[in-house]
Coordinates of C-alpha atoms in Angstrom, one line a residue:
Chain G
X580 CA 241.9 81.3 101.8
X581 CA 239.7 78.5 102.4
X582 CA 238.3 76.5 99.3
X583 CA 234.9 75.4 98.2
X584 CA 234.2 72.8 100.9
X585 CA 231.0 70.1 100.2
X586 CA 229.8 67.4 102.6
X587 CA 229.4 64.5 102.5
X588 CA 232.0 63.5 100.5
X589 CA 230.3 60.3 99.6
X590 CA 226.7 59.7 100.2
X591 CA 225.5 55.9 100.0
X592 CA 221.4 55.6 100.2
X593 CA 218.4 53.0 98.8
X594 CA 216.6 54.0 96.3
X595 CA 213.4 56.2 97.3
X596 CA 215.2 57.5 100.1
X597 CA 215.9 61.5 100.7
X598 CA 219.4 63.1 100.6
X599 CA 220.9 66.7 101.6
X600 CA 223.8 67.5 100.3
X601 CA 226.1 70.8 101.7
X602 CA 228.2 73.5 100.0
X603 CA 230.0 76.3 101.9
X604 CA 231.4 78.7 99.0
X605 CA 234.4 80.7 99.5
X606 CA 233.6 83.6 101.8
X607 CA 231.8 86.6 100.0
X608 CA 231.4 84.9 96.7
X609 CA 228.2 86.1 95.6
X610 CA 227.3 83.7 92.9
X611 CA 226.9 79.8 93.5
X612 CA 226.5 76.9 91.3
X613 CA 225.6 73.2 91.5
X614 CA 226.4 71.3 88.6
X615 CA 226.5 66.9 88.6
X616 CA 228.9 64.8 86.5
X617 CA 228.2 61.4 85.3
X618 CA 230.9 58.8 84.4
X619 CA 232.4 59.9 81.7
X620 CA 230.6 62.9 81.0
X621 CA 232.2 66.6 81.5
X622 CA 229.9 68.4 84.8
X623 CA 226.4 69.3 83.9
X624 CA 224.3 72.7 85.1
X625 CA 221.9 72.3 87.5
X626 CA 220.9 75.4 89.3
X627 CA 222.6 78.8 90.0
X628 CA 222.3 81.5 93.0
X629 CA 223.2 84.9 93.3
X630 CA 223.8 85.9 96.8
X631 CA 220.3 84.1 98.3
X632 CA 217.7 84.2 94.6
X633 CA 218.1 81.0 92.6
X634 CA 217.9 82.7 89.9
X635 CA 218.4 79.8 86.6
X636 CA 217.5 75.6 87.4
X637 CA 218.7 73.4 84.4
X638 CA 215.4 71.0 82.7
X639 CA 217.7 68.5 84.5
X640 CA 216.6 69.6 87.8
X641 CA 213.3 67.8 88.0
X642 CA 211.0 68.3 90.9
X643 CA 212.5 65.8 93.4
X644 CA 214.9 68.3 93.4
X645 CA 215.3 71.4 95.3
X646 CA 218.1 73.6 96.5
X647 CA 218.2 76.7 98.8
X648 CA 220.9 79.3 99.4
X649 CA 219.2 80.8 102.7
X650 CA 221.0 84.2 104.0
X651 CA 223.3 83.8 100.8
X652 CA 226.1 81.8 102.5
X653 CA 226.4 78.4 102.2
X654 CA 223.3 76.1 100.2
X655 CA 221.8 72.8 100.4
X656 CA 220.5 70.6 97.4
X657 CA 218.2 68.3 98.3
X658 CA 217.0 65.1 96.5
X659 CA 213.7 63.4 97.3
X660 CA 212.5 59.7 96.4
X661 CA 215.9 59.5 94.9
X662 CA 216.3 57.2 92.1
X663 CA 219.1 54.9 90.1
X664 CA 219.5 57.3 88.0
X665 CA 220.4 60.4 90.3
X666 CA 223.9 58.4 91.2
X667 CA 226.6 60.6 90.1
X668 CA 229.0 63.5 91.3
X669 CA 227.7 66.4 92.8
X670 CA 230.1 69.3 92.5
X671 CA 229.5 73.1 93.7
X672 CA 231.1 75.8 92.6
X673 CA 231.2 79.6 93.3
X674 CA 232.9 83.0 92.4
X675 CA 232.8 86.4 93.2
X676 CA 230.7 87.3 89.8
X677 CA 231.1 88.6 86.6
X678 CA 234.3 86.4 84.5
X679 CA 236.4 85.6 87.3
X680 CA 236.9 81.7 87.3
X681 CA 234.3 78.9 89.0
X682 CA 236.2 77.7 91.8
X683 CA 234.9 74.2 92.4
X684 CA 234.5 72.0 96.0
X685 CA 235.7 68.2 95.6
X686 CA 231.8 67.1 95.5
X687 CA 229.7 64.9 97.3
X688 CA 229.8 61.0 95.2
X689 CA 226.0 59.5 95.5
X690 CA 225.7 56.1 95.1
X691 CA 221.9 54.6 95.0
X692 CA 221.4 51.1 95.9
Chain Y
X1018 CA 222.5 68.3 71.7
X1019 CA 226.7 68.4 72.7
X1020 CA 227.4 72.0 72.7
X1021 CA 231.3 71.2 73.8
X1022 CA 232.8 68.5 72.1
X1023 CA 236.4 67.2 73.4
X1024 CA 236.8 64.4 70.4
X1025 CA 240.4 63.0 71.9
X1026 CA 239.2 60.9 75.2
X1027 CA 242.8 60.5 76.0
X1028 CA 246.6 61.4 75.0
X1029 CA 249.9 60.0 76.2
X1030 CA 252.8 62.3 75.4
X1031 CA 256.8 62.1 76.8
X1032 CA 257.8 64.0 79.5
X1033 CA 259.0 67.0 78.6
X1034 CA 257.5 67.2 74.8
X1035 CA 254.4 69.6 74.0
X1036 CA 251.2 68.3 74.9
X1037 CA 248.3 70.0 72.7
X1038 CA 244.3 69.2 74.0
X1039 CA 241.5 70.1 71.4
X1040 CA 238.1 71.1 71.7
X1041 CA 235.5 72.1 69.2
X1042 CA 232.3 74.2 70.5
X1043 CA 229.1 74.9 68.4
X1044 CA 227.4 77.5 70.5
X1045 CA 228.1 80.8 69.1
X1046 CA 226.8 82.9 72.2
X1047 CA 229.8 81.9 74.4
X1048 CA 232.3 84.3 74.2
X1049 CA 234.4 83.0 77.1
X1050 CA 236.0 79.8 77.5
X1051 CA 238.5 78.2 80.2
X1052 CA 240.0 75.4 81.0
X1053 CA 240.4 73.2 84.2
X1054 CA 242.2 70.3 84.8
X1055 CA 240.8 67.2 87.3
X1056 CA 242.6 64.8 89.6
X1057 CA 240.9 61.8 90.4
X1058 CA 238.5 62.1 93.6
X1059 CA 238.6 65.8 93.3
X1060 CA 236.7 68.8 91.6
X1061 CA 238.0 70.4 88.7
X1062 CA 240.9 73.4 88.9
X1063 CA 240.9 75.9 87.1
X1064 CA 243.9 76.4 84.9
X1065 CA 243.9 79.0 82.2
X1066 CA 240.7 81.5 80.6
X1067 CA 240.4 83.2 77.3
X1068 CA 237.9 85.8 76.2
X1069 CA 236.5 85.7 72.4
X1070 CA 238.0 88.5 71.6
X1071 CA 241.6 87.5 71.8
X1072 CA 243.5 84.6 70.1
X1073 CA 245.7 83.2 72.4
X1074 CA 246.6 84.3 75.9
X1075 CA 249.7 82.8 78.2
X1076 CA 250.2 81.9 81.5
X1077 CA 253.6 79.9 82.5
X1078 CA 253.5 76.5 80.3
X1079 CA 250.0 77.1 78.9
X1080 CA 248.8 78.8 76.0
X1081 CA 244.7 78.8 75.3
X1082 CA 244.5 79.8 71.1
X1083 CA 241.0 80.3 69.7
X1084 CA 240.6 80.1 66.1
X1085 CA 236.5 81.9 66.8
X1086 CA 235.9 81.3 63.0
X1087 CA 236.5 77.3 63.2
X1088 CA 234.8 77.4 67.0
X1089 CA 238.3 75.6 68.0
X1090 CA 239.8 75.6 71.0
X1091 CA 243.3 74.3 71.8
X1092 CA 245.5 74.2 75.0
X1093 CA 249.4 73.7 74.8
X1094 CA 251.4 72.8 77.8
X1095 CA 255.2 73.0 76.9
X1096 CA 257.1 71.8 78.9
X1097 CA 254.8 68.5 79.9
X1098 CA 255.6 66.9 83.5
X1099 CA 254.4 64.0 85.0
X1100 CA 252.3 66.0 87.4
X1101 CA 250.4 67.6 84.6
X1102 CA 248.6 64.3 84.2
X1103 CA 245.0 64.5 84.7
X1104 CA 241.7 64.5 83.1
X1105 CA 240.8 68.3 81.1
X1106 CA 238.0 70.1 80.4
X1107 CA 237.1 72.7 78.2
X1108 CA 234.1 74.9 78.9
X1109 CA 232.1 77.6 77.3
X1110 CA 230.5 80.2 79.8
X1111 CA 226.8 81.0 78.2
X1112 CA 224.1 83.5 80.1
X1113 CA 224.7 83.6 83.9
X1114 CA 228.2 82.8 83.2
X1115 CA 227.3 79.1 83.8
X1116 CA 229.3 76.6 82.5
X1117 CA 229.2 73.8 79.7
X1118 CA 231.8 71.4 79.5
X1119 CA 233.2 69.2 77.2
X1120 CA 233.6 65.0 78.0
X1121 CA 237.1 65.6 79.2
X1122 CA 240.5 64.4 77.6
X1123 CA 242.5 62.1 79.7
X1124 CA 246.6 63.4 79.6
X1125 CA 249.0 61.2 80.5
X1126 CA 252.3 62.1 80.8
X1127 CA 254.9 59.8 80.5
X1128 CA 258.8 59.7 82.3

């Protein structure tokens, strides 16, 4: 059983530059989830897909940013004209549905210059 | 507006002793909560759950109690081990069953 996987694993850029991050859920987990954590801050909602619909984005997902889920398999989140203040963790998550636990990848670190 | 609050940023307890991690929510609409635990350069594991409709629930050396009335949270691990240090976070599961987490409490365990 293969875990959440994310890539990069850390993803160093200049400001106003665009960045893709990667997530490839566990294999028919319906229901995805990016969330971002800050230094010392608990992980923070951003979006949320069942199977390919986004179906809930956070007010913290402003429009420079934009995720996908095509096919409902893995998903991208993209970040445009990125900023200072967009460095931070960005962790996925996904689960079959319903209560069973948010397993979580080990997140892709951006660091703005 | 801190729905989550995890007031003890860290603990240091003796190998071997109880360790006891707090958390305090406001939101009345969750009515699930788990815990995870998170190693440095990794993402967060999930540990232990508990539904608002029960008080306590077991698994191994951890026990979740929910005191629903007070909004507390607490998480006991008995026996604690060195290996048990790490930062933890409480989280409330609201509509979609996404998450909200606390700030984390840092555990260290001591030989």
């Amino acid at each position: 059983d293969t875990g959440v996987s994310q890539d990069p694993r850390h993803k160093i850029t200049k400001r106003g530059q665009n960045v893709t991050f990667r997530c490839d859920p566990i294999s028919e987990h319906n229901r995805l989830y990016w969330y971002r954590q800050t230094l010392g801050q608990g992980p923070e909602f951003l979006t949320y897909f069942q199977n390919e619909a986004q179906l809930e984005k956070s007010r913290l997902l402003s429009d420079r940013f934009s995720a996908e889920r095509p096919k409902g398999s893995f998903s991208t989140l993209e970040i445009q004209r990125t900023e200072q203040g967009d460095s931070a963790m960005y962790l996925c998550a996904s689960t079959p549905g319903g209560r069973q636990p948010q397993h979580f990848g080990d997140g892709t670190r951006l660091s703005i210059l | 507006d801190q729905q989550v609050k995890q007031n003890s940023p860290s603990l240091s307890v003796q190998e071997g002793r109880i360790s006891i991690l707090n958390c305090d929510y406001t939101n009345s609409m969750f009515d699930y909560f788990l815990w995870y635990k998170k190693y440095p350069a990794e993402g967060p594991t999930f540990l232990i759950s508990i539904s608002s409709i029960k008080d306590k629930n077991e698994d191994g050396r951890f026990t979740v109690f929910l005191n629903k009335s007070a909004k507390h949270l607490s998480l006991h691990i008995v026996p604690s081990q060195p290996g048990d240090s790490a930062v933890y976070f409480c989280a409330g599961v609201g509509s979609n069953y996404k998450l909200t987490f606390g700030k984390g409490t840092l555990l260290t365990v001591n030989p």
